[in-house]
mmCIF file of C-alpha atoms in Angstrom:
data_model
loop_
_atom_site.group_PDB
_atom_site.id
_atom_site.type_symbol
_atom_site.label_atom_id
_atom_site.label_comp_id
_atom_site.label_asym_id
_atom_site.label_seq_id
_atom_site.Cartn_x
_atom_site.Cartn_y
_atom_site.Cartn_z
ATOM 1 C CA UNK A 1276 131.658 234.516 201.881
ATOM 2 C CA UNK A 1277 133.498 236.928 204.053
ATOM 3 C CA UNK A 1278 132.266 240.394 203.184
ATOM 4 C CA UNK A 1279 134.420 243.051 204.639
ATOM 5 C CA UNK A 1280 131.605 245.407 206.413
ATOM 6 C CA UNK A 1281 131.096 249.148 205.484
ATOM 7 C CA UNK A 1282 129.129 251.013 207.886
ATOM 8 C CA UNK A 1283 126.276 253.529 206.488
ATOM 9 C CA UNK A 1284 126.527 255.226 204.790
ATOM 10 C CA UNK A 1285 128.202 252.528 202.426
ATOM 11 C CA UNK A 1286 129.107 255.184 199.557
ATOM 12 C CA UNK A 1287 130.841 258.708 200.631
ATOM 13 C CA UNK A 1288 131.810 261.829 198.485
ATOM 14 C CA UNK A 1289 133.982 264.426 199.420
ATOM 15 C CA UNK A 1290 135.120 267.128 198.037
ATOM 16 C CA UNK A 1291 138.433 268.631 199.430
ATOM 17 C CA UNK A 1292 139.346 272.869 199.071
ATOM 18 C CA UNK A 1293 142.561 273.818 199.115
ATOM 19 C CA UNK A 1294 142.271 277.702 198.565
ATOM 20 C CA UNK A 1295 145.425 279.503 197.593
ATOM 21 C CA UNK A 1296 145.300 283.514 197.768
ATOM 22 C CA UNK A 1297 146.996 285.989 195.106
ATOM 23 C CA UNK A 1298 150.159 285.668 197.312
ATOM 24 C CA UNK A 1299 150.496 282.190 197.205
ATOM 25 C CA UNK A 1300 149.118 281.143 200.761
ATOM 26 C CA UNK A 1301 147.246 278.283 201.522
ATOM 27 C CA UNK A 1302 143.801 278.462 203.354
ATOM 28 C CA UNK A 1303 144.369 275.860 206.457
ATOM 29 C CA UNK A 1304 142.093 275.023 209.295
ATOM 30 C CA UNK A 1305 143.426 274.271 212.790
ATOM 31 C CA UNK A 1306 140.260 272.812 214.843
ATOM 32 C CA UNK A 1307 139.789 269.413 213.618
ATOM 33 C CA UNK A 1308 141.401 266.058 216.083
ATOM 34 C CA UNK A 1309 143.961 265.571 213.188
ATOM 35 C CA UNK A 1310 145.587 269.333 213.307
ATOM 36 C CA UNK A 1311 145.869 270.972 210.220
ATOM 37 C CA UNK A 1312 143.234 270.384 207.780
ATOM 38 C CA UNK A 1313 142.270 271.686 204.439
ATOM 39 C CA UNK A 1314 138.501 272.715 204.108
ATOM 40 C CA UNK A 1315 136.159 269.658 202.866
ATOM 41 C CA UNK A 1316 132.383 269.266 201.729
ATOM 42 C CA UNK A 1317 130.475 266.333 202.287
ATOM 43 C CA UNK A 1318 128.117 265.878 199.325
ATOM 44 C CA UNK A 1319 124.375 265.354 199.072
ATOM 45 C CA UNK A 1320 123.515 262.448 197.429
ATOM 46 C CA UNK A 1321 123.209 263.217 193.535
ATOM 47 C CA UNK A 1322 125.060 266.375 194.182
ATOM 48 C CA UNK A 1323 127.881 267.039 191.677
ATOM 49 C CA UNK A 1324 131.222 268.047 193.346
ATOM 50 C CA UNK A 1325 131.837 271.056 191.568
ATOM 51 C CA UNK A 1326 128.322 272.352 191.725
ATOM 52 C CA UNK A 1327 128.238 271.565 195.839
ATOM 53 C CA UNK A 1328 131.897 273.125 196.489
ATOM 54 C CA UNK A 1329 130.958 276.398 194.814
ATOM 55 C CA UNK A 1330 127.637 276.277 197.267
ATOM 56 C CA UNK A 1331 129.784 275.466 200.065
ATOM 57 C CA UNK A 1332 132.444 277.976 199.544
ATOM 58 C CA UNK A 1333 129.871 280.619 199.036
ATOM 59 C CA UNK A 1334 127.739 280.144 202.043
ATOM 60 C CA UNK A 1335 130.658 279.191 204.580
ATOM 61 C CA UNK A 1336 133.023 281.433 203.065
ATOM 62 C CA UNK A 1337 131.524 284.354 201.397
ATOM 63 C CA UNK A 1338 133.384 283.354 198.080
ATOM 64 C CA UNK A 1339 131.048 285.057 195.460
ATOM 65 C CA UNK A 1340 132.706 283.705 192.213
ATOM 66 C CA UNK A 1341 135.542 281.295 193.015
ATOM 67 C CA UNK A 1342 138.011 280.519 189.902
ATOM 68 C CA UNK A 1343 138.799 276.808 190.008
ATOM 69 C CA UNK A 1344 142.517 275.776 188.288
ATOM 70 C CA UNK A 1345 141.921 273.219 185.478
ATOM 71 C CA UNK A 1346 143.907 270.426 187.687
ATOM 72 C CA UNK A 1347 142.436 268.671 189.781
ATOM 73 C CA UNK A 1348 142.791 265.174 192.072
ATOM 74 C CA UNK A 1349 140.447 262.277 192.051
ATOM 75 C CA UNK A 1350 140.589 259.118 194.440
ATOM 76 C CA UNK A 1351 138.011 256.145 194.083
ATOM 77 C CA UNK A 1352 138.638 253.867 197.099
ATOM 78 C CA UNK A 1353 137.668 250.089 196.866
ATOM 79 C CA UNK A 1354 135.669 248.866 199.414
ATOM 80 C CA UNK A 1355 138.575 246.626 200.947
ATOM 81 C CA UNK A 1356 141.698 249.380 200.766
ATOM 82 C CA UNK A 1357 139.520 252.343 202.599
ATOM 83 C CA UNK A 1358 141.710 255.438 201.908
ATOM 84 C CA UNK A 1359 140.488 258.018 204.243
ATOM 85 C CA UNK A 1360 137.599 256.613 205.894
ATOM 86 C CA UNK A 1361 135.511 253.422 206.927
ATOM 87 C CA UNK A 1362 133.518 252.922 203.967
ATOM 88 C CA UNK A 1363 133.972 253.622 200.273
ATOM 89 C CA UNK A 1364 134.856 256.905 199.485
ATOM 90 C CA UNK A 1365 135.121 259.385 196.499
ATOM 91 C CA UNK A 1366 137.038 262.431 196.809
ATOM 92 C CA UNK A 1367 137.896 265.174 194.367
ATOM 93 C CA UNK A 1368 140.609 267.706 195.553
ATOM 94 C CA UNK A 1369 139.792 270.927 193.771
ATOM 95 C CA UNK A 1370 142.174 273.880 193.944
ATOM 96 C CA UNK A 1371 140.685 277.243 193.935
ATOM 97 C CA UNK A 1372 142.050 280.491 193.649
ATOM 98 C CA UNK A 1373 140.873 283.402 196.166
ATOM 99 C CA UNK A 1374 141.824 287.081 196.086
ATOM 100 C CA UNK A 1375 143.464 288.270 199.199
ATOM 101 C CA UNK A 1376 140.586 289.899 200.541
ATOM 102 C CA UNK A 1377 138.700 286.867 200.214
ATOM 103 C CA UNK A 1378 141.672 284.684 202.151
ATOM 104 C CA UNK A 1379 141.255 287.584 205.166
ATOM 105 C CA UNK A 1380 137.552 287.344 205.241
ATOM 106 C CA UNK A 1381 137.667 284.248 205.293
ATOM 107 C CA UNK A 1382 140.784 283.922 207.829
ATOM 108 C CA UNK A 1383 138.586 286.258 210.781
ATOM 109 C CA UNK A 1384 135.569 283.581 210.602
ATOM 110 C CA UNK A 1385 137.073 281.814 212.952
ATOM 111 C CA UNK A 1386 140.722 282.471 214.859
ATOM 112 C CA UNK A 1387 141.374 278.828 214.370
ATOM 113 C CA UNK A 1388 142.044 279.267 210.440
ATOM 114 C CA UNK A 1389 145.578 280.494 209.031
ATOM 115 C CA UNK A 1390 146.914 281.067 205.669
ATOM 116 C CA UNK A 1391 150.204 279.145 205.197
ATOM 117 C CA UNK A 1392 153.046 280.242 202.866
ATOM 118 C CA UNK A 1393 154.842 277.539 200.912
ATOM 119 C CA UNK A 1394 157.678 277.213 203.174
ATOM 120 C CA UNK A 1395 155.626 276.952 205.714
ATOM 121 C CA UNK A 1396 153.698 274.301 203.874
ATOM 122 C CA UNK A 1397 156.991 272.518 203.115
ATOM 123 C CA UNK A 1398 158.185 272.903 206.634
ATOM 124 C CA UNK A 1399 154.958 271.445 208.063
ATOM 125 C CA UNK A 1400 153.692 269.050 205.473
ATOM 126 C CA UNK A 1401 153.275 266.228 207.756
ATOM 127 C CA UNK A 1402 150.638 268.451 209.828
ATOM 128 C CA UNK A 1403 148.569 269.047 207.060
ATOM 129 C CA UNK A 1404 145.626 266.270 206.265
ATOM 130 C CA UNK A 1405 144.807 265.419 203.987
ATOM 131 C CA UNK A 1406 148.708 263.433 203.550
ATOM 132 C CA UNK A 1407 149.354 264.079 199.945
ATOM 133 C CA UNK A 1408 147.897 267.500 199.302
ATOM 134 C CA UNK A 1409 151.043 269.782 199.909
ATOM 135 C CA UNK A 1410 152.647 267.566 196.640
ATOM 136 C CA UNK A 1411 149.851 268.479 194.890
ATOM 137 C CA UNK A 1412 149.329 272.060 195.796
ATOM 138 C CA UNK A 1413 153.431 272.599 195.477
ATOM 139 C CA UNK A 1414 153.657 270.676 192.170
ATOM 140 C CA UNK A 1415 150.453 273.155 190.819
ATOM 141 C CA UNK A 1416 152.329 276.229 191.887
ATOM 142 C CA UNK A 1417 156.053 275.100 190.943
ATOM 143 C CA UNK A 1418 154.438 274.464 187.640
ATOM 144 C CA UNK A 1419 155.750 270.464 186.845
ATOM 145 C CA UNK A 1420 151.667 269.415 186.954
ATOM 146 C CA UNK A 1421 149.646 269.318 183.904
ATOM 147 C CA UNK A 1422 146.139 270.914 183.742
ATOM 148 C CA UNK A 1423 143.381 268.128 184.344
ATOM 149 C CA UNK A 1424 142.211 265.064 186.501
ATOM 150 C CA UNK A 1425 145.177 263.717 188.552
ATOM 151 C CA UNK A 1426 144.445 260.349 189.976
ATOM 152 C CA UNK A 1427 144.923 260.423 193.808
ATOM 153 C CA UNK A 1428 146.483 257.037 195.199
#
């Protein structure tokens, strides 16, 4: 039987953040080896995503009471078509909105995080990992995605 091999840990969660501010712009950060990522969580095992990205964006971020939009993305990966990573992942891709305060504060934590304005997101989509959240985040915004769970493939 030829097994495909999955390093440990054999299961991992993620939770991606993409944070849009009252005008629109999207939180990115610059100082990861692919370029331009959105912010992620790596969960604790028998965390719950939601629960563990509101932790995350309060202690990283300072976000006090973040307002999460009723859609939302959700990729299972099968242990032989790896989507992101070498093992079995699950990822949720919640967006959340921030006020523009928030957005600054968080902005000046570190000089290699920018706030991106749509056309900037359209112009640059293939810098932004990871590939397939700029259709989501435009399709929230333009309004032509419903509210709820939007499988990720």
């Amino acid at each position: 039987m030829n097994e495909v091999y999955v390093p440990w840990p054999r299961f991992d969660r993620r939770a991606f953040l993409l944070l849009l501010d009252d005008q629109r712009r999207l939180l990115l950060c610059g100082a990861c080896c692919r370029g331009w990522t959105v912010p992620q969580v790596r969960l604790d095992k028998g965390a719950d995503y939601l629960g563990q990205a509101t932790r995350y964006l309060t202690q990283r971020f300072g976000v006090r009471n973040p307002r999460f939009s009723a859609l939302y993305g959700v990729h299972q990966s099968r242990r032989e078509e790896p989507w992101d990573f070498d093992r079995v992942t699950a990822s949720r891709v919640f967006i959340v909105r921030v006020t523009d305060a928030e957005s600054s504060a968080v902005r000046h934590i570190a000089s290699n995080h920018a706030l991106w304005t749509m056309s900037q997101i359209r112009q640059r989509r293939r810098e932004i990992y990871p590939e397939g959240v700029v259709l989501l985040i435009t399709g929230y915004l333009e309004g032509w995605l419903p509210d709820g769970p939007l499988k990720l493939l």
